[in-house]
Short mmCIF file of C-alpha atoms in Angstrom, two decimals:
data_model
loop_
_atom_site.label_atom_id
_atom_site.label_comp_id
_atom_site.label_asym_id
_atom_site.label_seq_id
_atom_site.Cartn_x
_atom_site.Cartn_y
_atom_site.Cartn_z
CA UNK A 1 -28.06 -16.27 -39.07
CA UNK A 2 -31.25 -15.15 -36.96
CA UNK A 3 -31.85 -18.69 -35.68
CA UNK A 4 -28.30 -18.61 -34.23
CA UNK A 5 -28.20 -15.42 -32.72
CA UNK A 6 -31.45 -16.45 -30.92
CA UNK A 7 -30.00 -19.74 -29.65
CA UNK A 8 -27.11 -17.71 -28.60
CA UNK A 9 -28.87 -15.33 -26.69
CA UNK A 10 -30.96 -18.04 -24.88
CA UNK A 11 -27.54 -19.89 -24.05
CA UNK A 12 -26.24 -16.63 -22.71
CA UNK A 13 -29.17 -16.19 -20.51
CA UNK A 14 -29.53 -19.67 -18.95
CA UNK A 15 -26.39 -21.63 -19.72
CA UNK A 16 -27.85 -25.15 -20.79
CA UNK A 17 -25.61 -25.69 -23.55
CA UNK A 18 -26.12 -26.65 -27.30
CA UNK A 19 -29.26 -26.40 -29.06
CA UNK A 20 -29.37 -29.77 -29.94
CA UNK A 21 -29.84 -31.16 -26.41
CA UNK A 22 -32.93 -33.04 -25.44
CA UNK A 23 -36.13 -31.07 -25.37
CA UNK A 24 -36.89 -32.47 -21.92
CA UNK A 25 -33.75 -30.42 -20.70
CA UNK A 26 -35.02 -27.24 -22.08
CA UNK A 27 -38.60 -27.69 -20.57
CA UNK A 28 -37.11 -28.50 -17.44
CA UNK A 29 -35.04 -25.05 -17.82
CA UNK A 30 -38.31 -23.24 -18.44
CA UNK A 31 -40.01 -25.04 -15.59
CA UNK A 32 -36.85 -23.59 -13.26
CA UNK A 33 -37.18 -20.24 -14.85
CA UNK A 34 -41.16 -19.99 -13.93
CA UNK A 35 -40.49 -21.38 -10.42
CA UNK A 36 -37.68 -18.34 -10.21
CA UNK A 37 -40.24 -15.91 -11.50
CA UNK A 38 -42.90 -17.17 -9.12
CA UNK A 39 -40.45 -16.99 -6.33
CA UNK A 40 -39.54 -13.65 -7.28
CA UNK A 41 -43.25 -12.58 -7.53
CA UNK A 42 -43.81 -13.94 -4.35
CA UNK A 43 -41.05 -11.85 -2.91
CA UNK A 44 -42.29 -8.81 -4.41
CA UNK A 45 -45.87 -9.19 -2.69
CA UNK A 46 -44.01 -9.86 0.56
CA UNK A 47 -41.89 -6.67 0.14
CA UNK A 48 -44.98 -4.58 -0.75
CA UNK A 49 -46.57 -5.80 2.38
CA UNK A 50 -43.62 -4.61 4.37
CA UNK A 51 -43.83 -1.34 2.67
CA UNK A 52 -47.44 -1.05 3.48
CA UNK A 53 -46.68 -1.96 6.95
CA UNK A 54 -43.78 0.39 7.31
CA UNK A 55 -46.22 3.23 5.88
CA UNK A 56 -48.45 2.42 8.61
CA UNK A 57 -45.93 2.60 11.24
CA UNK A 58 -44.69 5.95 9.76
CA UNK A 59 -48.20 7.37 9.84
CA UNK A 60 -48.62 6.26 13.41
CA UNK A 61 -45.32 7.75 14.62
CA UNK A 62 -46.11 10.91 12.55
CA UNK A 63 -49.43 10.84 14.57
CA UNK A 64 -47.93 10.33 17.82
CA UNK A 65 -45.45 12.93 17.10
CA UNK A 66 -48.27 15.53 16.38
CA UNK A 67 -49.83 14.50 19.16
CA UNK A 68 -46.74 15.08 21.40
CA UNK A 69 -45.95 18.50 19.58
CA UNK A 70 -49.71 19.53 20.52
CA UNK A 71 -49.03 18.47 23.97
CA UNK A 72 -45.73 20.21 24.29
CA UNK A 73 -47.48 23.50 23.05
CA UNK A 74 -50.01 23.12 25.83
CA UNK A 75 -47.34 22.78 28.11
CA UNK A 76 -45.55 25.57 26.91
CA UNK A 77 -48.82 27.74 27.27
CA UNK A 78 -49.05 26.64 30.88
CA UNK A 79 -45.48 27.30 31.68
CA UNK A 80 -46.18 30.63 30.30
CA UNK A 81 -49.10 31.23 32.31
CA UNK A 82 -47.05 29.94 35.41
CA UNK A 83 -44.60 32.19 34.93
CA UNK A 84 -46.95 35.18 34.55
CA UNK A 85 -48.55 34.16 38.08
CA UNK A 86 -45.14 33.82 39.49
CA UNK A 87 -44.19 37.32 38.27
CA UNK A 88 -47.37 38.37 39.90
CA UNK A 89 -46.81 36.86 43.34
CA UNK A 90 -43.38 38.35 42.90
CA UNK A 91 -44.96 41.53 42.70
CA UNK A 92 -47.39 41.15 45.62
CA UNK A 93 -44.70 39.71 47.57
CA UNK A 94 -42.58 42.94 46.91
CA UNK A 95 -45.47 45.14 47.79
CA UNK A 96 -46.17 43.21 50.87
CA UNK A 97 -42.53 43.81 51.95
CA UNK A 98 -42.65 47.56 51.37
CA UNK A 99 -46.07 47.56 53.31
CA UNK A 100 -44.00 45.63 56.07
CA UNK A 101 -41.43 48.13 56.03
CA UNK A 102 -44.17 51.13 56.24
CA UNK A 103 -45.70 48.92 59.10
CA UNK A 104 -42.57 48.94 60.94
CA UNK A 105 -42.55 52.60 60.96
CA UNK A 106 -46.16 52.57 62.24
CA UNK A 107 -45.06 49.95 64.81
CA UNK A 108 -42.10 52.16 65.96
CA UNK A 109 -44.52 55.26 66.54
CA UNK A 110 -47.17 52.99 68.60
CA UNK A 111 -44.26 51.33 70.29
CA UNK A 112 -43.02 55.05 71.24
CA UNK A 113 -46.68 56.08 72.47
CA UNK A 114 -47.15 52.65 74.35
CA UNK A 115 -43.87 53.51 76.05
CA UNK A 116 -45.10 57.14 76.90
CA UNK A 117 -48.32 55.65 78.16
CA UNK A 118 -46.41 52.88 80.25
CA UNK A 119 -44.37 55.68 81.86
CA UNK A 120 -47.44 57.26 82.97
CA UNK A 121 -49.27 54.68 84.15
CA UNK A 122 -46.09 53.40 86.15
CA UNK A 123 -46.24 57.06 87.77
CA UNK A 124 -49.89 56.44 88.82
CA UNK A 125 -49.17 53.21 89.84
CA UNK A 126 -46.29 54.38 91.82
CA UNK A 127 -48.62 57.14 93.47
CA UNK A 128 -51.23 54.55 94.26
CA UNK A 129 -48.74 52.42 96.00
CA UNK A 130 -47.43 55.60 97.96
CA UNK A 131 -50.99 57.09 98.95
CA UNK A 132 -53.16 53.89 99.17
CA UNK A 133 -55.14 54.58 96.09
CA UNK A 134 -58.26 56.16 96.79
CA UNK A 135 -56.91 58.43 99.97
CA UNK A 136 -55.17 60.62 97.46
CA UNK A 137 -58.46 61.62 96.01
CA UNK A 138 -59.94 62.10 99.54
CA UNK A 139 -56.91 64.17 100.68
CA UNK A 140 -57.57 66.60 97.35
CA UNK A 141 -61.44 66.86 98.06
CA UNK A 142 -60.98 67.59 102.07
CA UNK A 143 -58.29 70.10 101.27
CA UNK A 144 -60.71 72.13 99.60
CA UNK A 145 -60.93 75.49 101.18
CA UNK A 146 -64.65 76.63 99.64
CA UNK A 147 -67.60 74.80 98.21
CA UNK A 148 -66.47 76.39 94.79
CA UNK A 149 -63.04 75.09 95.37
CA UNK A 150 -64.65 71.75 96.20
CA UNK A 151 -66.73 71.58 93.03
CA UNK A 152 -63.52 72.34 90.82
CA UNK A 153 -61.47 69.73 92.80
CA UNK A 154 -64.33 66.96 92.30
CA UNK A 155 -64.32 68.09 88.66
CA UNK A 156 -60.33 67.82 88.39
CA UNK A 157 -60.49 64.43 89.94
CA UNK A 158 -63.05 62.96 87.56
CA UNK A 159 -61.04 64.41 84.88
CA UNK A 160 -58.12 62.66 85.93
CA UNK A 161 -59.73 59.51 86.56
CA UNK A 162 -61.21 59.86 83.17
CA UNK A 163 -58.11 60.12 81.60
CA UNK A 164 -56.38 57.35 83.29
CA UNK A 165 -59.06 55.01 81.70
CA UNK A 166 -58.86 56.56 78.29
CA UNK A 167 -54.99 55.80 78.72
CA UNK A 168 -55.63 52.25 79.53
CA UNK A 169 -58.37 51.70 77.00
CA UNK A 170 -56.27 53.21 74.11
CA UNK A 171 -53.23 51.56 75.28
CA UNK A 172 -54.87 48.14 74.91
CA UNK A 173 -56.49 49.24 71.28
CA UNK A 174 -52.88 50.11 70.05
CA UNK A 175 -51.63 47.16 71.41
CA UNK A 176 -54.38 44.76 69.76
CA UNK A 177 -54.07 47.08 66.57
CA UNK A 178 -50.27 46.41 66.13
CA UNK A 179 -50.85 42.66 67.14
CA UNK A 180 -53.43 42.33 64.28
CA UNK A 181 -51.39 44.30 62.05
CA UNK A 182 -48.09 42.15 62.58
CA UNK A 183 -50.23 38.98 62.19
CA UNK A 184 -52.07 40.15 59.26
CA UNK A 185 -48.81 41.12 57.41
CA UNK A 186 -47.09 38.13 58.26
CA UNK A 187 -49.79 35.66 57.26
CA UNK A 188 -50.03 37.42 53.84
CA UNK A 189 -46.20 37.22 53.25
CA UNK A 190 -46.28 33.74 54.25
CA UNK A 191 -49.36 33.02 52.25
CA UNK A 192 -47.79 34.56 49.21
CA UNK A 193 -44.41 32.97 49.75
CA UNK A 194 -46.36 29.75 49.99
CA UNK A 195 -48.15 30.43 46.77
CA UNK A 196 -45.07 31.15 45.00
CA UNK A 197 -43.22 27.91 46.12
CA UNK A 198 -46.42 26.04 44.83
CA UNK A 199 -46.38 27.90 41.45
CA UNK A 200 -42.43 27.17 41.30
CA UNK A 201 -42.99 23.63 41.80
CA UNK A 202 -46.08 23.73 39.15
CA UNK A 203 -43.75 25.18 36.94
CA UNK A 204 -40.82 22.62 37.55
CA UNK A 205 -43.25 19.94 37.03
CA UNK A 206 -44.48 21.62 33.71
CA UNK A 207 -40.77 21.88 32.48
CA UNK A 208 -40.02 18.15 33.51
CA UNK A 209 -43.26 17.46 31.37
CA UNK A 210 -41.63 19.28 28.48
CA UNK A 211 -38.34 17.82 28.68
CA UNK A 212 -40.07 14.20 28.53
CA UNK A 213 -42.03 15.17 25.54
CA UNK A 214 -39.10 16.81 23.93
CA UNK A 215 -37.34 13.52 24.27
CA UNK A 216 -40.49 11.75 23.15
CA UNK A 217 -40.66 13.81 20.01
CA UNK A 218 -36.80 13.28 19.28
CA UNK A 219 -37.32 9.48 19.70
CA UNK A 220 -40.08 9.37 17.62
CA UNK A 221 -38.46 11.79 14.78
CA UNK A 222 -35.63 9.34 15.14
CA UNK A 223 -37.79 6.08 14.62
CA UNK A 224 -39.62 7.71 11.69
CA UNK A 225 -36.42 8.40 10.16
CA UNK A 226 -35.34 4.70 10.50
CA UNK A 227 -38.67 3.65 9.08
CA UNK A 228 -38.78 6.27 6.18
CA UNK A 229 -35.27 4.67 5.34
CA UNK A 230 -36.26 1.29 5.74
CA UNK A 231 -38.98 2.24 3.25
CA UNK A 232 -36.72 3.59 0.88
CA UNK A 233 -34.74 0.46 0.82
CA UNK A 234 -37.88 -1.90 0.62
CA UNK A 235 -38.70 0.32 -2.44
CA UNK A 236 -35.30 -0.40 -4.16
CA UNK A 237 -35.75 -3.84 -3.48
CA UNK A 238 -39.23 -3.71 -4.90
CA UNK A 239 -37.68 -2.00 -7.83
CA UNK A 240 -34.71 -4.73 -8.07
CA UNK A 241 -37.50 -7.49 -8.02
CA UNK A 242 -39.46 -6.14 -10.50
CA UNK A 243 -36.43 -5.91 -12.72
CA UNK A 244 -35.47 -9.30 -12.04
CA UNK A 245 -38.99 -10.46 -12.98
CA UNK A 246 -38.52 -8.95 -15.97
CA UNK A 247 -35.28 -10.61 -16.91
CA UNK A 248 -36.55 -13.85 -16.02
CA UNK A 249 -39.66 -13.26 -18.23
CA UNK A 250 -36.91 -12.14 -20.87
CA UNK A 251 -35.31 -15.20 -20.20
CA UNK A 252 -38.34 -17.31 -20.57
CA UNK A 253 -39.39 -15.66 -23.90
CA UNK A 254 -35.84 -16.32 -25.28
CA UNK A 255 -36.00 -20.10 -24.09
CA UNK A 256 -39.32 -20.03 -26.01
CA UNK A 257 -37.98 -18.80 -29.00
CA UNK A 258 -35.06 -21.14 -28.86
CA UNK A 259 -37.44 -24.36 -28.83
CA UNK A 260 -39.42 -22.79 -31.47
CA UNK A 261 -36.33 -22.51 -33.68
CA UNK A 262 -35.16 -25.87 -32.49
CA UNK A 263 -38.42 -27.54 -33.61
CA UNK A 264 -38.22 -26.02 -36.78
CA UNK A 265 -34.72 -26.97 -37.22
CA UNK A 266 -35.80 -30.47 -36.38
CA UNK A 267 -38.79 -30.41 -38.70
CA UNK A 268 -36.51 -29.04 -41.56
CA UNK A 269 -33.79 -31.67 -41.04
CA UNK A 270 -36.59 -34.43 -41.12
CA UNK A 271 -37.64 -32.78 -44.22
CA UNK A 272 -34.39 -32.91 -45.75
CA UNK A 273 -33.66 -36.62 -44.72
CA UNK A 274 -37.09 -37.64 -46.41
CA UNK A 275 -35.94 -35.81 -49.42
CA UNK A 276 -32.70 -37.66 -49.63
CA UNK A 277 -34.53 -40.73 -48.70
CA UNK A 278 -36.53 -40.32 -51.67
CA UNK A 279 -33.85 -39.18 -54.10
CA UNK A 280 -31.75 -42.49 -52.84
CA UNK A 281 -34.88 -44.52 -53.73
CA UNK A 282 -35.02 -42.86 -57.30
CA UNK A 283 -31.46 -43.48 -57.64
CA UNK A 284 -31.62 -47.26 -56.86
CA UNK A 285 -34.75 -47.49 -59.39
CA UNK A 286 -32.43 -45.83 -62.15
CA UNK A 287 -29.53 -48.11 -61.38
CA UNK A 288 -31.62 -50.99 -62.37
CA UNK A 289 -32.25 -49.38 -65.64
CA UNK A 290 -28.84 -48.44 -66.72
CA UNK A 291 -25.43 -49.31 -64.96
CA UNK A 292 -23.70 -46.34 -66.73
CA UNK A 293 -26.44 -43.90 -65.66
CA UNK A 294 -26.00 -45.24 -62.26
CA UNK A 295 -22.58 -44.69 -61.89
CA UNK A 296 -22.98 -40.85 -63.00
CA UNK A 297 -25.77 -40.47 -60.68
CA UNK A 298 -23.78 -41.97 -57.88
CA UNK A 299 -20.98 -39.45 -58.62
CA UNK A 300 -23.45 -36.50 -58.54
CA UNK A 301 -25.00 -37.70 -55.31
CA UNK A 302 -21.39 -38.00 -53.87
CA UNK A 303 -20.98 -34.23 -54.68
CA UNK A 304 -24.32 -33.11 -53.38
CA UNK A 305 -23.52 -35.16 -50.00
CA UNK A 306 -20.28 -33.48 -49.61
CA UNK A 307 -21.63 -30.03 -50.22
CA UNK A 308 -24.54 -30.62 -47.80
CA UNK A 309 -22.16 -31.75 -45.27
CA UNK A 310 -19.81 -28.85 -45.53
CA UNK A 311 -22.82 -26.40 -45.57
CA UNK A 312 -24.06 -28.25 -42.23
CA UNK A 313 -20.57 -28.01 -40.62
CA UNK A 314 -20.42 -24.29 -40.99
CA UNK A 315 -24.01 -23.26 -40.16
CA UNK A 316 -24.09 -22.66 -36.69
CA UNK A 317 -20.65 -20.74 -35.77
CA UNK A 318 -19.68 -20.14 -32.12
CA UNK A 319 -20.01 -16.70 -30.67
CA UNK A 320 -16.80 -15.05 -29.49
CA UNK A 321 -16.47 -12.79 -26.68
CA UNK A 322 -16.04 -8.91 -27.30
CA UNK A 323 -12.16 -8.01 -27.08
CA UNK A 324 -11.82 -4.91 -24.71
CA UNK A 325 -8.52 -3.29 -24.29
CA UNK A 326 -7.30 -3.67 -20.46
CA UNK A 327 -10.43 -6.04 -19.69
CA UNK A 328 -9.72 -9.33 -17.52
CA UNK A 329 -9.13 -12.54 -19.52
CA UNK A 330 -12.17 -14.50 -19.32
CA UNK A 331 -11.61 -17.39 -17.02
CA UNK A 332 -13.33 -20.86 -16.93
CA UNK A 333 -15.60 -21.75 -14.18
CA UNK A 334 -19.02 -20.16 -13.49
CA UNK A 335 -17.91 -16.99 -12.76
CA UNK A 336 -14.91 -14.80 -14.12
CA UNK A 337 -12.95 -11.66 -12.68
CA UNK A 338 -15.14 -8.50 -13.19
CA UNK A 339 -12.31 -6.09 -13.58
CA UNK A 340 -8.52 -5.83 -13.50
CA UNK A 341 -6.84 -4.18 -10.35
CA UNK A 342 -6.11 -5.45 -6.37
CA UNK A 343 -8.82 -6.31 -3.56
CA UNK A 344 -8.52 -3.11 -1.46
CA UNK A 345 -11.55 -4.38 1.03
CA UNK A 346 -12.93 -7.66 1.44
CA UNK A 347 -16.45 -8.89 2.69
CA UNK A 348 -17.43 -8.21 6.30
CA UNK A 349 -17.70 -5.90 8.98
CA UNK A 350 -16.51 -2.43 8.13
CA UNK A 351 -17.33 0.66 9.73
CA UNK A 352 -19.84 -0.80 12.13
CA UNK A 353 -21.73 -2.16 8.84
CA UNK A 354 -21.98 -4.99 6.89
CA UNK A 355 -19.65 -4.87 3.68
CA UNK A 356 -21.66 -7.10 1.54
CA UNK A 357 -19.29 -7.60 -1.35
CA UNK A 358 -15.55 -6.58 -2.31
CA UNK A 359 -13.84 -3.58 -3.52
CA UNK A 360 -11.34 -3.86 -6.76
CA UNK A 361 -9.12 -0.90 -7.15
CA UNK A 362 -7.23 0.31 -9.82
CA UNK A 363 -6.13 3.62 -11.66
CA UNK A 364 -6.90 4.52 -15.24
CA UNK A 365 -9.56 3.86 -17.31
CA UNK A 366 -10.50 0.24 -16.23
CA UNK A 367 -13.16 -1.87 -18.15
CA UNK A 368 -15.78 -3.59 -15.78
CA UNK A 369 -16.92 -6.96 -17.35
CA UNK A 370 -20.27 -9.45 -16.31
CA UNK A 371 -18.95 -12.22 -14.40
CA UNK A 372 -21.12 -14.53 -15.92
CA UNK A 373 -23.85 -14.69 -18.97
CA UNK A 374 -27.24 -12.98 -17.96
CA UNK A 375 -29.58 -10.09 -18.30
CA UNK A 376 -29.42 -6.49 -17.03
CA UNK A 377 -32.24 -6.45 -14.46
CA UNK A 378 -31.20 -2.90 -13.30
CA UNK A 379 -28.73 0.23 -14.59
CA UNK A 380 -29.23 3.22 -13.07
CA UNK A 381 -27.53 6.05 -10.69
CA UNK A 382 -28.06 5.42 -6.75
CA UNK A 383 -27.33 7.69 -4.06
CA UNK A 384 -25.30 5.24 -2.52
CA UNK A 385 -23.97 2.72 -5.26
CA UNK A 386 -23.60 5.33 -7.81
CA UNK A 387 -23.68 4.25 -11.45
CA UNK A 388 -24.70 0.44 -10.93
CA UNK A 389 -25.49 -2.37 -13.00
CA UNK A 390 -27.33 -5.31 -11.69
CA UNK A 391 -27.15 -8.62 -13.67
CA UNK A 392 -29.64 -11.49 -13.11
CA UNK A 393 -28.07 -14.90 -14.13
CA UNK A 394 -29.91 -18.40 -14.10
CA UNK A 395 -27.10 -21.36 -13.50
CA UNK A 396 -28.06 -24.95 -13.65
CA UNK A 397 -31.53 -23.84 -12.11
CA UNK A 398 -30.04 -21.29 -9.61
CA UNK A 399 -30.76 -17.67 -9.82
CA UNK A 400 -27.76 -15.37 -8.87
CA UNK A 401 -27.40 -11.67 -8.91
CA UNK A 402 -24.03 -9.54 -9.42
CA UNK A 403 -23.73 -5.90 -8.56
CA UNK A 404 -21.16 -3.48 -10.12
CA UNK A 405 -21.42 -0.47 -8.18
CA UNK A 406 -19.62 3.15 -8.16
CA UNK A 407 -19.11 3.04 -11.95
CA UNK A 408 -17.69 6.26 -13.89
CA UNK A 409 -20.34 5.18 -16.57
CA UNK A 410 -22.69 2.39 -17.56
CA UNK A 411 -22.69 0.55 -21.14
CA UNK A 412 -25.39 -1.59 -20.81
CA UNK A 413 -29.18 -0.73 -20.25
CA UNK A 414 -31.97 -2.75 -18.52
CA UNK A 415 -32.93 -5.82 -20.54
CA UNK A 416 -29.51 -6.15 -22.30
CA UNK A 417 -28.51 -9.55 -22.76
CA UNK A 418 -24.99 -9.83 -21.74
CA UNK A 419 -22.00 -12.61 -22.08
CA UNK A 420 -19.60 -13.68 -19.43
CA UNK A 421 -16.55 -11.11 -19.92
CA UNK A 422 -18.68 -8.39 -21.88
CA UNK A 423 -18.29 -5.01 -20.84
CA UNK A 424 -20.73 -3.55 -18.53
CA UNK A 425 -19.08 -0.18 -17.60
CA UNK A 426 -15.97 1.96 -16.55
CA UNK A 427 -14.67 1.71 -13.14
CA UNK A 428 -15.33 5.03 -11.42
CA UNK A 429 -15.87 6.88 -7.93
CA UNK A 430 -19.43 7.82 -8.02
CA UNK A 431 -22.04 7.50 -5.19
CA UNK A 432 -20.97 6.96 -1.68
CA UNK A 433 -17.29 5.99 -2.54
CA UNK A 434 -13.82 7.01 -1.46
CA UNK A 435 -11.43 6.87 -4.40
CA UNK A 436 -11.78 4.94 -7.57
CA UNK A 437 -12.84 1.11 -7.54
CA UNK A 438 -15.35 -1.57 -8.40
CA UNK A 439 -17.63 -2.51 -5.34
CA UNK A 440 -18.69 -5.81 -6.72
CA UNK A 441 -21.33 -8.28 -4.67
CA UNK A 442 -22.36 -11.58 -5.56
CA UNK A 443 -25.74 -12.80 -4.31
CA UNK A 444 -27.26 -16.29 -4.40
CA UNK A 445 -30.60 -15.45 -5.21
CA UNK A 446 -32.24 -12.24 -5.87
CA UNK A 447 -30.64 -8.91 -4.24
CA UNK A 448 -32.59 -7.62 -1.24
CA UNK A 449 -32.22 -4.51 1.01
CA UNK A 450 -30.96 -6.50 3.97
CA UNK A 451 -28.72 -7.99 1.61
CA UNK A 452 -29.14 -11.36 2.93
CA UNK A 453 -28.23 -13.47 0.06
CA UNK A 454 -24.93 -12.08 -0.29
CA UNK A 455 -22.06 -14.38 -0.70
CA UNK A 456 -18.37 -14.02 -0.38
CA UNK A 457 -17.20 -13.44 -4.32
CA UNK A 458 -13.87 -14.59 -3.36
CA UNK A 459 -15.37 -18.06 -2.77
CA UNK A 460 -16.30 -18.19 -6.20
CA UNK A 461 -14.06 -16.21 -8.34
CA UNK A 462 -10.07 -16.51 -8.53
CA UNK A 463 -8.86 -12.93 -7.89
#
């Protein structure tokens, strides 16, 4: 019984026919499995290298992001400093405008004083024109009635002349002061306006730099998220490849066990054949001694032979598939239908993404079965697939992978050997799913993150 179970498991794994096939066929199958294992190991190494490269990219992007964020902080500090300077300039401009308003009042007073002096000076000029200038002073002097009166008049003339000179001098000083004050205030105001304009331009440039850095940080974050998502996918692919390698190793082990059992069976058959030959030789010798005894021995030998043949014919019962309620009938061909229901979505472009398999929908409790003999390489809960089972198959030297996703429950664990049509779970609505259905994928080769090995199941299974 143990030998039959081992042989059945090995047959389930690689589908190579009966255990009595030629040893060279088994050796070739083991060689194919070894090649598949080496191929998976190479792919794992490549995926690990890709993960390492992706991690380096993520580190680089995060470093750039930190640098950009530091630069943004520095720019924000400069913008704040510019704002303070602009506020200070606005305060100075406000103060200068107040000074200008005060100066306007002073200018108004100065203009009134200048206007009065202008009137006096006009009167003096008119007097000079009418009297001829110095003649007026002579008349004043010659018109004196006494020496004392002359002295008084000379002093008065001197005082008047000095007053005229003072008026002219003050007039010039006031005009100069007015011009200087106007120029100084206007220059200061213009300088403040220029400084403010420069600060506003600097602040504008700083804000533009901040916008550019903000855009850069946003872009770096998006790239980081993209690479992190890619890394997660690569890590899942790595885990799947590790599980597939484990399944292939299990298949190799089963095949070696089957070869060992086959060799033991052949040795046993050879020993039994030798024993029968010896018995027949002994019987032939006994015949020469006694015809009656020989007849009796022949009768005994015939009974033994019939018993032996009967035992041989019943020693290798063929396994039967599990009968599961509502499970689809196991069809002929390489793959069988994985569940009952109708195809609600085919393989191809869907929602701007590649739909790498087909969806089979049905209501109620719907069993999901293995599409072919194989080994369960993964059985776990995924955020996208939900409850999912991966089965690795080796058919005529070609590795295949089937995926059964969104299950409500899983009934097989990793490393389990499953037969074509054997139940692996119940149809459900777990993970990223909308309504009860089975998402079924068929990959010609191992499963990978890009799903580049995915083929259309409808080309291989009659659904």
